[in-house]
Amino acid sequence: MTTYDFSTVINRAGTGSVKVDMAPEPVRGSGLVPLTIADQEFAVAPEIREAIIEAANRQIYGYTYPDEAYRDAVDSWMARRHNWNTKGMPMFTTPGVVAALGLAVRTFSEKGEGIIIQPPVYFPFSNAIKSNDRVIVENPLIFEDGKYRIDFEDFEKKASRDDVHLFIMCSPHNPVGRVWKKEELCRIVDICNRNNVFIISDEIHNDLIMPGNEHTVLATIPGAENNCMICTAVSKTFSLAGLCCSNIFIPNEDMAEKFAVTSGREGTRSIPYFSRYATIAAYNRAEPWVDALIEAVNENFLYLYDFIDTKLPMLHAIRAEGTYLAWIDMRALGLSDEELEKLMLKNYLALDEGYIFGTNGSGFERWNLALPKKLLADALDRLYTAVNSL
């Protein structure tokens, strides 16, 4: 049995890393790791590294497309990990899920129309809407008893509007860590179908499910197959964000044809040369690494929960069901967003501030826990110092 290394600290400074080399002061150049952007601080699976080295040794890095070997690897993964048959289903490759969101907004909505999102949520959703001259329609999640749920009454009200025909869903949800249950997905599908609202489901974190939880691909819900677009990628699961390749599924052939026009016009049909080799290796050979990754991330979550519960009980860490992102309620400190961010940076903690995720995000912080435990322990010690300096 292969033993994988999730404890070695890798220095990414000077590599053009958005997370490290563009970190805010004073963290930038300090040698401390930011806990911001959702890419990992773990070395990629050795199976993937070997495949990329093999690809590099071929010496010509020309235009590349998702060929049969690529598609077979993707289909096999979806069947094994998600019980989802994607063979023959229209699939598109894009430089990332964020790029796919923009393409979808331009394809499936008109300027001035409303698009539903569920804040606090991944902020590129809002950017994709506003930058394409559409209108954000919020269905804020309800936070009660330490957990988030969907306000279905409000969701139906928003979905029934004449100017709303699109809903961008985050599943699993970033940043709050919810893995939506089948009954919740069934209600969403029913409401959207009855109101002619097309669903874009961002499932980029779908492999990162914590023990005791189960992710359901929206397209497998009865009635959803003709009214959804499913966004997936190897990036979050296998730490391959820099290879810029996502796989987008649209089961409805008429909707797929519309998307193909936009995709073709904007030139997203090819894939990066190294992405082909990395994706095939990831989906065909690196499944044991993913299982080990989930175990390592879950251990980090448990460490964080115990630390906050015992040493900083005035704070509250939401129990994540999926993703490797912790969502911490720090409102008890009584600080404004500006004061909270200033306090964190003063103590060399670069985090994703809750307010960037929109409505009801103020007073929260998002922590990236895909990093060696000793780095997390050091960061939590700095959080303890920060809170006790007040």
Short mmCIF file of N, CA and C in Angstrom, two decimals, residues 5 55 62 126 155 177 194 198 243 273 303 326 332 338 354 371:
data_model
loop_
_atom_site.label_atom_id
_atom_site.label_comp_id
_atom_site.label_asym_id
_atom_site.label_seq_id
_atom_site.Cartn_x
_atom_site.Cartn_y
_atom_site.Cartn_z
N ASP A 5 2.56 11.54 1.35
CA ASP A 5 3.13 12.55 2.25
C ASP A 5 2.26 13.80 2.27
N ALA A 55 5.12 13.53 -19.98
CA ALA A 55 4.64 14.44 -21.01
C ALA A 55 5.71 15.46 -21.40
N GLY A 62 2.18 20.83 -28.27
CA GLY A 62 1.30 21.46 -29.25
C GLY A 62 -0.15 21.54 -28.81
N SER A 126 -21.02 36.30 -8.26
CA SER A 126 -21.49 37.68 -8.41
C SER A 126 -20.77 38.39 -9.55
N PHE A 155 -36.75 31.13 -2.00
CA PHE A 155 -36.22 30.63 -3.27
C PHE A 155 -37.33 30.52 -4.31
N GLY A 177 -19.57 25.08 3.54
CA GLY A 177 -19.26 23.68 3.73
C GLY A 177 -20.43 22.72 3.72
N ARG A 194 -40.59 23.91 -12.41
CA ARG A 194 -41.91 24.53 -12.50
C ARG A 194 -41.86 25.99 -12.94
N PHE A 198 -33.14 27.51 -15.34
CA PHE A 198 -32.05 26.58 -15.65
C PHE A 198 -31.02 26.63 -14.52
N LEU A 243 -3.16 24.25 -14.03
CA LEU A 243 -3.23 23.64 -15.35
C LEU A 243 -4.49 24.05 -16.12
N TYR A 273 -1.79 21.30 -22.89
CA TYR A 273 -1.09 20.04 -23.17
C TYR A 273 -0.91 19.20 -21.91
N TYR A 303 -8.74 18.98 14.29
CA TYR A 303 -7.77 19.74 15.10
C TYR A 303 -8.27 21.17 15.30
N ALA A 326 -12.60 25.90 5.93
CA ALA A 326 -13.28 26.11 7.21
C ALA A 326 -13.90 27.50 7.21
N ALA A 332 -18.43 37.43 17.53
CA ALA A 332 -18.42 37.69 18.97
C ALA A 332 -17.32 38.65 19.38
N GLU A 338 -13.21 45.73 8.62
CA GLU A 338 -11.89 46.35 8.47
C GLU A 338 -11.02 46.06 9.69
N GLY A 354 -14.76 37.23 5.29
CA GLY A 354 -16.12 36.80 5.05
C GLY A 354 -16.93 37.74 4.18
N LEU A 371 -3.38 21.90 3.98
CA LEU A 371 -1.98 22.22 4.25
C LEU A 371 -1.48 21.32 5.37
#
